[in-house]
XYZ file of C-alpha atoms in Angstrom:
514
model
C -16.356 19.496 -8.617
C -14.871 17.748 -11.445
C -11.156 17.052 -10.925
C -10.183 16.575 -14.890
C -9.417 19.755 -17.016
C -7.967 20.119 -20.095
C -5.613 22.347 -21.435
C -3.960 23.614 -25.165
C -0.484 24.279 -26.577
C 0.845 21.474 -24.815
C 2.734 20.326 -27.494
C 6.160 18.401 -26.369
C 4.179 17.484 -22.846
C 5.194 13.516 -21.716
C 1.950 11.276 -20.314
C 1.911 11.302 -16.653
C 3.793 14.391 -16.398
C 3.394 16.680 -12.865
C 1.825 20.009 -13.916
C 0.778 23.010 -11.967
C -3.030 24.107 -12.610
C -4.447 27.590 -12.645
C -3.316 30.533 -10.702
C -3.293 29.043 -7.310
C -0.873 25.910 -8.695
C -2.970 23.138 -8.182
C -1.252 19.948 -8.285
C -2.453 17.909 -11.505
C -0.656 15.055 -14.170
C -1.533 14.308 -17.126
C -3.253 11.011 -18.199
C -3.990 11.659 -21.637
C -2.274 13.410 -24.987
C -3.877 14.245 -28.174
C -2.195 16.974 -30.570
C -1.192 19.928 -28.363
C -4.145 19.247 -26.147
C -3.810 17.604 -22.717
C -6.275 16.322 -19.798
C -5.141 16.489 -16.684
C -6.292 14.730 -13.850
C -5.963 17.700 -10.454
C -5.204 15.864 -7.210
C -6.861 19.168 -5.572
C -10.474 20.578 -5.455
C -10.507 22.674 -8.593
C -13.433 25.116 -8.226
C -12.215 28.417 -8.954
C -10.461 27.289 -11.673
C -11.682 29.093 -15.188
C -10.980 28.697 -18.754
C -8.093 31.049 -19.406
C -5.889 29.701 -16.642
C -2.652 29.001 -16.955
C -0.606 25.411 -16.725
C 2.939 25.332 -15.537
C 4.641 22.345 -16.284
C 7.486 20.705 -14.457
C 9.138 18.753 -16.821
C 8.883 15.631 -14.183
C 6.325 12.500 -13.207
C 4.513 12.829 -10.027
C 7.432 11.265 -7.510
C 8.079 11.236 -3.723
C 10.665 11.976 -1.349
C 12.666 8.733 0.193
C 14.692 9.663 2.709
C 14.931 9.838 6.751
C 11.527 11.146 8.412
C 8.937 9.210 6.960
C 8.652 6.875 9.864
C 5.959 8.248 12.705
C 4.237 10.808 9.509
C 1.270 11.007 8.160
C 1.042 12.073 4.156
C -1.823 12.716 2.128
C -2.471 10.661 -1.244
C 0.475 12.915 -3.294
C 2.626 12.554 0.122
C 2.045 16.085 1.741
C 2.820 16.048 5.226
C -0.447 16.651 7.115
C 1.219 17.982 10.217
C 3.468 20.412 8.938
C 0.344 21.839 6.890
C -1.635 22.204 10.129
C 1.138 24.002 11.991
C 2.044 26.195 8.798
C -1.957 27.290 8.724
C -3.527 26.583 11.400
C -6.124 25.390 9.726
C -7.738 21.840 9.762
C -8.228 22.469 6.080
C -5.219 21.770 3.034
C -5.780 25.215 1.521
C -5.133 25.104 -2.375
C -1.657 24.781 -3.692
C -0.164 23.957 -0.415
C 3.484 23.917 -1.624
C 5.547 22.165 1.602
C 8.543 19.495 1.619
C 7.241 16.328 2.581
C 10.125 15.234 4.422
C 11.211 18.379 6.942
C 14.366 20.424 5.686
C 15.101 21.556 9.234
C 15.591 18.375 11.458
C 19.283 16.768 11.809
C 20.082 13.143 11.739
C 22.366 10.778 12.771
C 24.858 9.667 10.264
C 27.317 6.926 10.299
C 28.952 5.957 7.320
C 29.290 2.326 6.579
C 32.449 0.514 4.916
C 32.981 2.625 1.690
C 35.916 4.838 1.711
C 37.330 7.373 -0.762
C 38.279 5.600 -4.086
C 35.770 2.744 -3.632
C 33.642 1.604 -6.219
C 30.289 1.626 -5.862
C 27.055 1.191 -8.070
C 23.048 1.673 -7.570
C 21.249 0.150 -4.381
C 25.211 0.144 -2.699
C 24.827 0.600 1.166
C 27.066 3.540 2.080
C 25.782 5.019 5.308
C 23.199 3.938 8.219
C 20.887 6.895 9.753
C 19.988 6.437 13.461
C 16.071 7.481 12.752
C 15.069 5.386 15.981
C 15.554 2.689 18.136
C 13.024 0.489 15.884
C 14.181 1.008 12.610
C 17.594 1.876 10.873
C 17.510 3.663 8.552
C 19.920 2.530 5.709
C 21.147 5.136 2.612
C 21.612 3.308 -0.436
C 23.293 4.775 -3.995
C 19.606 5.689 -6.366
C 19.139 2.613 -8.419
C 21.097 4.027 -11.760
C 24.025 5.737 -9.898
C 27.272 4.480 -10.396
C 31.046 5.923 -9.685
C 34.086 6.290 -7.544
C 33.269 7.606 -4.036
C 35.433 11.074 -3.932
C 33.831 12.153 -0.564
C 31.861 10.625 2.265
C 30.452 13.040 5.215
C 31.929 12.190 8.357
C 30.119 10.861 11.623
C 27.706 13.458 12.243
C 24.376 15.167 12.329
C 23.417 16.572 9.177
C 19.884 17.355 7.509
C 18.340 15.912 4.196
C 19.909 18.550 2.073
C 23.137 18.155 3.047
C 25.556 16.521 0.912
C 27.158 13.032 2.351
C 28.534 11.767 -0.511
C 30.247 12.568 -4.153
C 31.026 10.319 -7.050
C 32.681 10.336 -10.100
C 32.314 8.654 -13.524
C 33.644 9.688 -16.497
C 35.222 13.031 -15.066
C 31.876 14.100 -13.894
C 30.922 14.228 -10.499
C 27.913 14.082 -8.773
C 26.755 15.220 -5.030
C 23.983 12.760 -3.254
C 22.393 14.027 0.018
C 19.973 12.142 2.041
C 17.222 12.515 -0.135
C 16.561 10.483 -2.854
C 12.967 11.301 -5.568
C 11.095 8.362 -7.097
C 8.311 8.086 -9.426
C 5.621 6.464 -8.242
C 4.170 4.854 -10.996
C 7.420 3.201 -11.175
C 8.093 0.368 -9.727
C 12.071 0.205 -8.336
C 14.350 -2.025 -9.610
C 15.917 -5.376 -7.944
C 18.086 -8.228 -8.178
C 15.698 -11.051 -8.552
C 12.291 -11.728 -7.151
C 12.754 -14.831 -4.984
C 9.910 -17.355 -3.744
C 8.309 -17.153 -0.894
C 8.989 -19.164 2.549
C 8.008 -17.580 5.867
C 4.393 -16.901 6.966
C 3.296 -13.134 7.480
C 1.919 -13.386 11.035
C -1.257 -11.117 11.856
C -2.154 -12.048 15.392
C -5.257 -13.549 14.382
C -5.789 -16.924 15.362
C -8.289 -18.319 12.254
C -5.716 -16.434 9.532
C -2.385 -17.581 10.891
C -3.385 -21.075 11.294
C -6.422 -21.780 8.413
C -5.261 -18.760 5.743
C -1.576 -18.208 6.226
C 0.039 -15.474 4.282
C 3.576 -15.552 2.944
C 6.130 -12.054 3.593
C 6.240 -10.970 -0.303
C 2.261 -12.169 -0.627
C -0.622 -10.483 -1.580
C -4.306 -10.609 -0.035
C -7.725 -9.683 -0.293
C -10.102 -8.729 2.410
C -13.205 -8.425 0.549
C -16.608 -8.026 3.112
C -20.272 -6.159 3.185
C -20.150 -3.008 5.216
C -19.218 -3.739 9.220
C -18.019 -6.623 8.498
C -14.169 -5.676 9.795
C -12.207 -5.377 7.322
C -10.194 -2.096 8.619
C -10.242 -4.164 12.246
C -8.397 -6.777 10.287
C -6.351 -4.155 8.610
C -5.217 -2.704 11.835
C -4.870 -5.682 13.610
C -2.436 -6.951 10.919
C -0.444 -3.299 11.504
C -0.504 -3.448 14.998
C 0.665 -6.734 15.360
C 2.112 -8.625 12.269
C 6.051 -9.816 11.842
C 7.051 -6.813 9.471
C 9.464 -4.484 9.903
C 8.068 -1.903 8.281
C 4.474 -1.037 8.043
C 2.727 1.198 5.537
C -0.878 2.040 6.224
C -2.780 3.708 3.391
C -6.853 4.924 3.988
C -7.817 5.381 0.291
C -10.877 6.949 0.633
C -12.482 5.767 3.520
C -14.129 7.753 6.542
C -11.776 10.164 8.208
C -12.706 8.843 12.104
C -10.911 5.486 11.086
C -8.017 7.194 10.249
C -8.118 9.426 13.316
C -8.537 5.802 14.896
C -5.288 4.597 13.785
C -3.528 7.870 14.917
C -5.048 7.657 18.614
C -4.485 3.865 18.955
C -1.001 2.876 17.470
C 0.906 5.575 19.682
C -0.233 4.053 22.666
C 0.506 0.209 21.440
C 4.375 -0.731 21.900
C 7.121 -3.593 21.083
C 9.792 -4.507 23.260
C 13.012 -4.584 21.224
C 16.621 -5.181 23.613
C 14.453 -4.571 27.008
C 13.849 -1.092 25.256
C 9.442 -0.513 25.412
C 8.965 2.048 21.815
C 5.767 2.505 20.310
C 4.921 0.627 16.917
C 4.145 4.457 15.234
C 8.150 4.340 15.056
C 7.833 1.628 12.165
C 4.675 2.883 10.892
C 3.537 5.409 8.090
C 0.171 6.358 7.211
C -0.683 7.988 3.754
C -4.274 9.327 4.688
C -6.551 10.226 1.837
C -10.353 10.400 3.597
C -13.613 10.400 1.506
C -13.478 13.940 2.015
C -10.459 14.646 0.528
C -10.340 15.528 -3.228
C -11.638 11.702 -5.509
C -8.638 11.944 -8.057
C -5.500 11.861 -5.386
C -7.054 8.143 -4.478
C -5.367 6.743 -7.158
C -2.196 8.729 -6.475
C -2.174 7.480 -3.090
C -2.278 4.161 -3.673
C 1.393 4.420 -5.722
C 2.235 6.270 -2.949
C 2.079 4.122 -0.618
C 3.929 1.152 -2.681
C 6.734 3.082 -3.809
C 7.385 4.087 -0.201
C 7.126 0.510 0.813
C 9.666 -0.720 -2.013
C 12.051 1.650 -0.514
C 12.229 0.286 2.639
C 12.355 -2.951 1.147
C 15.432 -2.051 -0.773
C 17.099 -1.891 2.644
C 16.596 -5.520 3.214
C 13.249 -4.744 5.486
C 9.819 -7.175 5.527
C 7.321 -4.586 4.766
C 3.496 -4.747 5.017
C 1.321 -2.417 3.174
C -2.272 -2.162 3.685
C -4.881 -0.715 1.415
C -8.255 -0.043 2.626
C -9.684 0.393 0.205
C -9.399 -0.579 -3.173
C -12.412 -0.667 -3.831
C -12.604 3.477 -3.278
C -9.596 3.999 -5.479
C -11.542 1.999 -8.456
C -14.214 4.030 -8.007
C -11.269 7.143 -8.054
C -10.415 5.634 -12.019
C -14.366 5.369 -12.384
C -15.401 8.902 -12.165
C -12.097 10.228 -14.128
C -13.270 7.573 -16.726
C -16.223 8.894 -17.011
C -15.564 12.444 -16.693
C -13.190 11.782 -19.381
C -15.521 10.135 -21.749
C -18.049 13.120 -21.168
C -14.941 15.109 -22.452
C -14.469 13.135 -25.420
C -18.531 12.415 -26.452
C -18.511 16.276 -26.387
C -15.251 16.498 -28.773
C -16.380 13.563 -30.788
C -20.103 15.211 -31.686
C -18.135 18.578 -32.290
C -15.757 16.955 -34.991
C -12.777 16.787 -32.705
C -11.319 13.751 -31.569
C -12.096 10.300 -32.550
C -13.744 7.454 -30.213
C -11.123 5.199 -28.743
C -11.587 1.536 -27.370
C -11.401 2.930 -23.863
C -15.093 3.781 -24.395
C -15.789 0.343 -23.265
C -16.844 -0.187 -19.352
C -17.148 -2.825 -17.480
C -20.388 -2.503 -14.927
C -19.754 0.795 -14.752
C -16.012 0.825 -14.539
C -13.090 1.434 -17.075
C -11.419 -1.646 -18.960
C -8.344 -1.321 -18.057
C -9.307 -1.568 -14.030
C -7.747 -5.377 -14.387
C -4.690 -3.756 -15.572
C -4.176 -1.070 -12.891
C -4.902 -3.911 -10.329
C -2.362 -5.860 -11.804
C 0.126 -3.548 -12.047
C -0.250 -2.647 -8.479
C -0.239 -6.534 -6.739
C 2.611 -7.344 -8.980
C 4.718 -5.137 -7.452
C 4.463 -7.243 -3.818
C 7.047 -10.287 -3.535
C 9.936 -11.267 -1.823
C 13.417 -10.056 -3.763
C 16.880 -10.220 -3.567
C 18.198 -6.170 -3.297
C 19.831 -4.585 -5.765
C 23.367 -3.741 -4.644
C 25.720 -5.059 -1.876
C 26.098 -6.079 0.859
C 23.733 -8.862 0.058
C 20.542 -8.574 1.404
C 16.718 -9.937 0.824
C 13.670 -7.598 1.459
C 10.230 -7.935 0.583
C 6.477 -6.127 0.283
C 3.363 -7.757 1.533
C -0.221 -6.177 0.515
C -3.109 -6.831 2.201
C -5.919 -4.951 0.039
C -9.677 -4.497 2.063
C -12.332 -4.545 -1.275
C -15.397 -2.939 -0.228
C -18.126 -4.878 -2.682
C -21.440 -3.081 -2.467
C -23.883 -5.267 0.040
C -21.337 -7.595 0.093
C -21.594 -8.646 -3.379
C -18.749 -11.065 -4.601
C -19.415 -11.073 -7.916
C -18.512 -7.297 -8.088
C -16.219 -6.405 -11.088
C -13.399 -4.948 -8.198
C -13.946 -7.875 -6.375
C -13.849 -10.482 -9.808
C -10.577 -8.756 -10.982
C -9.098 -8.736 -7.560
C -9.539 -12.580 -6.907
C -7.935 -13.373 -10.503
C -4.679 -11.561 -8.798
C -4.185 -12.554 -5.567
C -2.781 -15.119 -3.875
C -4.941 -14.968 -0.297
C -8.636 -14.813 -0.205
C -10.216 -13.803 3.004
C -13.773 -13.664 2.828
C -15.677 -12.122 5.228
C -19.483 -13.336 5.802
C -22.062 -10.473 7.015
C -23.791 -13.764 9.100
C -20.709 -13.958 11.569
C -20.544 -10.686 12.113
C -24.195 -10.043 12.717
C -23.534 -12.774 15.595
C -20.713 -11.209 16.524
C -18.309 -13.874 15.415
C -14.905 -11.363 14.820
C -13.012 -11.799 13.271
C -15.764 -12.636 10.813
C -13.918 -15.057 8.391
C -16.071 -17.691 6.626
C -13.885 -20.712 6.847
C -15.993 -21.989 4.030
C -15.294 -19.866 1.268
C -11.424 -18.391 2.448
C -8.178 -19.717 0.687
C -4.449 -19.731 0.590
C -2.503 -20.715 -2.407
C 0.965 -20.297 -0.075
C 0.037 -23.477 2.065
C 2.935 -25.328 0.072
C 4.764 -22.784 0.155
C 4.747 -23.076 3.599
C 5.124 -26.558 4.175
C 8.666 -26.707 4.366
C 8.843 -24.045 7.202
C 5.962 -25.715 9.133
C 7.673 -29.278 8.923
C 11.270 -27.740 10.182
C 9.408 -25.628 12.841
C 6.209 -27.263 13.907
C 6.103 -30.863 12.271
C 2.352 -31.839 13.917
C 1.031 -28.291 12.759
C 0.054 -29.218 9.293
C -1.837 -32.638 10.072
C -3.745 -30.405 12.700
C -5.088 -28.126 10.088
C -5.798 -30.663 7.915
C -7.931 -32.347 10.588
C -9.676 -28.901 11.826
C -11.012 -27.933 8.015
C -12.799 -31.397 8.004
C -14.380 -30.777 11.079
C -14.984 -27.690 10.138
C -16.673 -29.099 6.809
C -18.245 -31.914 8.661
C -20.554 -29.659 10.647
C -21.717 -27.359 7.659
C -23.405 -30.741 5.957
C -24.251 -32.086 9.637
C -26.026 -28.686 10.155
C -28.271 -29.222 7.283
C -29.359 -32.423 8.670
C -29.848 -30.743 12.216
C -32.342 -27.972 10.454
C -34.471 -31.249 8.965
C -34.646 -33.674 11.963
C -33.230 -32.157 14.988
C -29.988 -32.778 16.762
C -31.340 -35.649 18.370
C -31.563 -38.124 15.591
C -27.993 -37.842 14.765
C -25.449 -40.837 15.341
C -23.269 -40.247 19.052
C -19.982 -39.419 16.395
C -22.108 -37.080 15.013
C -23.254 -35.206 17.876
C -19.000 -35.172 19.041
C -17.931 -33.459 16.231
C -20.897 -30.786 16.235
C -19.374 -30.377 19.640
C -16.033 -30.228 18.589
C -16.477 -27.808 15.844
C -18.516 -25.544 18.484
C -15.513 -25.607 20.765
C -13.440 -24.299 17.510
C -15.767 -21.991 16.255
C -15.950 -20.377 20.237
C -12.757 -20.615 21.528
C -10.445 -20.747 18.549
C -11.568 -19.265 15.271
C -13.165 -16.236 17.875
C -10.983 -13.672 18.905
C -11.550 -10.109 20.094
């Protein structure tokens, strides 16, 4: 089924706008205005739906819930909490119009409230209070972004649920209650102090990326590779075992099993933290929105996923955020596009609305994909907070870009690699020989190796010269090979025949890893 509709008398309606669709209130927002009419794109499955239906607005952008509890969940694309649904129905199924909290109303926290006292100052992105959500994480509450005032009450020590109210401010005689719970647009990005440049490596665990294609904390990379080539093994491996703090794991429209994957695996792996053994799920959320699950809420997911990793950046946390894959939530803007432009050839050859120069597509896809790509990636980096005390946080994305047969020179792949910083490519050769992870050293790049330099030279002075030295060997046996293929191994020179050796010994026991 379609998921665009469009509906009349909407007059006074804002773009983006969160509306409820049809009699079962389907969740939908609105992507386009013209007169009183609206389309809407529905983040549900919309049959039933009939002309005649009503549409309730809310008066608000699609947003999520920040607050204590989203560590250890699992959320669909518009952040419904999967669990809760299944214990609320019974049902493996999201019936229509699910209405449920995504962060739980019922469970009590730990609070401790930090320095601030009554008659302090204090302004947006201001520390006042640290919740005990579990032995990995704390979980700091910070003033929304545009809040300012004089503190006139602060909950004490306690245990206290997201509804309660822990603090009130006042400005200008008015006062305002803030409880645990704070609501964000997504398609916002929050604001900070500065964005600051990056110095220290994002560590994946993976031999051939740490050392050849280091990422930065704050960076962005691509992971673009042919079907079984291992990207999501990549994108695990990087969850399961990278430097963050924070890890936010999004399946955009991908196969349900690899999602199920990540929920059977990642309780069982653990980090040792004071002699204390927890499992990583405690510093891990998943927004989970299967190829199954209804085309439009890709693209919602996506945003999801960001603005719930700039949150935990905001309390001074290095946060990764994997996407996998893009490629799927292109193909999300793709079929609105189009349904879209159906829409408007039909209104068009009626004598209703005019063309407009998002007709044009690009292989198939909208014009403005670049854009949305953009948009998205440019919210990674490393900042300084907004608010005190002083603090630095910062978002890493690591995006897997599924090009059909492995195709490069695939419009979500082109506008990708015109973003990013990170490019690694994986060849459908090495994994057919079971070379994982399947990286081709040939065609991969970093643009943070100077970046980097500095940290290498305080840390590990020899490391860079090493590198250096292992690319040209590296090099050296991809023209030596050619040579091989003409005249056999045995007419090469005895240096020759070494560094074929060499780069063997590389290839097996360094760049491989299982």
């Amino acid at each position: 089924m379609l998921a665009v509709v469009t509906a009349e008398r909407m007059s006074g309606s804002a773009m983006y706008e969160l509306v409820r669709v049809g009699y079962f209130e389907l969740v939908g927002e609105i992507i386009r205005l013209e007169g009183d009419m609206a389309t809407i794109q529905v983040y549900e499955e919309t049959s039933g739906v009939t002309v005649g239906d009503p549409v309730l607005r809310t008066g608000k952008p699609l947003s999520v819930e920040l607050g204590p509890g989203i560590l250890g969940s699992i959320f669909d694309g518009i952040q419904r909490p999967l669990k809760d649904i299944n214990e609320l129905t019974k049902s493996i199924y999201i019936p229509k119009g699910v209405n449920v909290p995504s962060l739980s109303r019922s469970q009590q926290w730990d609070f401790a409230s930090s320095n601030i006292k009554i008659g302090s100052h204090i302004t947006g992105g201001d520390l006042y209070a640290i919740v005990h959500e579990n032995t990995l994480v704390k979980h700091k509450l910070l003033l929304p972004p545009r809040a300012k005032g004089t503190v006139t009450f602060i909950a004490p020590p306690g245990n206290y649920t997201v509804d309660d109210v822990v603090l009130e401010t006042e400005f200008d005689g008015e006062r305002t209650k803030y409880t645990m719970l704070q609501v964000w647009p997504v398609r916002q990005p929050r604001p900070v102090t500065e964005k600051l440049p990056a110095n220290y490596p994002l560590l994946c665990g993976q031999r051939v990326l740490d050392s050849l294609f280091p990422c930065v904390q704050g960076g962005t990379t691509a992971i673009p590779g042919a079907f079984g080539c291992g990207k999501t093994v990549i994108s695990q491996s990087l969850s399961k075992y990278s430097n963050s703090d924070v890890i936010i794991y999004v399946g955009c429209g991908e196969r349900g099993n690899e999602m199920s994957e990540v929920l059977r695996d990642f309780p069982e792996l653990t980090v040792e933290i004071e002699g204390v053994t927890e499992s990583i799920m405690k510093r891990t959320a998943l927004v989970a929105n299967t190829s199954n699950m209804p085309v439009a809420a890709r693209e919602a997911s996506i945003y999801t996923g960001i603005t719930l990793s700039e949150y935990f950046r905001d309390m001074g946390y290095n946060v990764s955020m994997m996407a996998d894959s893009t490629s799927r939530w292109a193909e999300a803007l793709r079929e609105i596009s189009v349904v879209w432009y159906c829409e408007l050839l039909y209104q068009t050859v009626t004598g209703g609305w005019s063309v407009s120069v998002d007709l044009f597509f690009f292989s198939g896809y909208p014009a403005y994909l670049g854009a949305r790509l953009a948009s998205f990636y440019e919210r990674a980096g490393r900042v300084k907070c907004l608010g005190n005390p002083d603090r630095e946080g910062s978002v890493s994305i690591v995006g897997a870009v599924s090009p059909p047969g492995g195709d490069f020179s695939d419009p979500v792949t082109s506008a990708t690699l015109g973003i990013v910083q990170v490019f690694w490519g994986l060849d459908k050769k090495l994994a057919q020989r079971k070379h994982f992870p399947s990286i081709n050293w040939l065609i991969s790049y970093s643009k943070y190796m100077r970046a980097l330099d500095d940290f290498y030279e305080k840390n590990y002075p020899e490391f860079v010269p090493l590198r250096t030295k292992v690319k040209e060997i590296l090099q050296e046996e991809e023209d030596l090979s050619e040579i091989v293929q003409l005249v056999g191994k045995a007419s090469l020179a005895e240096s020759d025949k070494i560094t074929l050796e060499v780069a063997k010994l590389l290839k097996d026991d360094f760049l491989q890893q299982n």
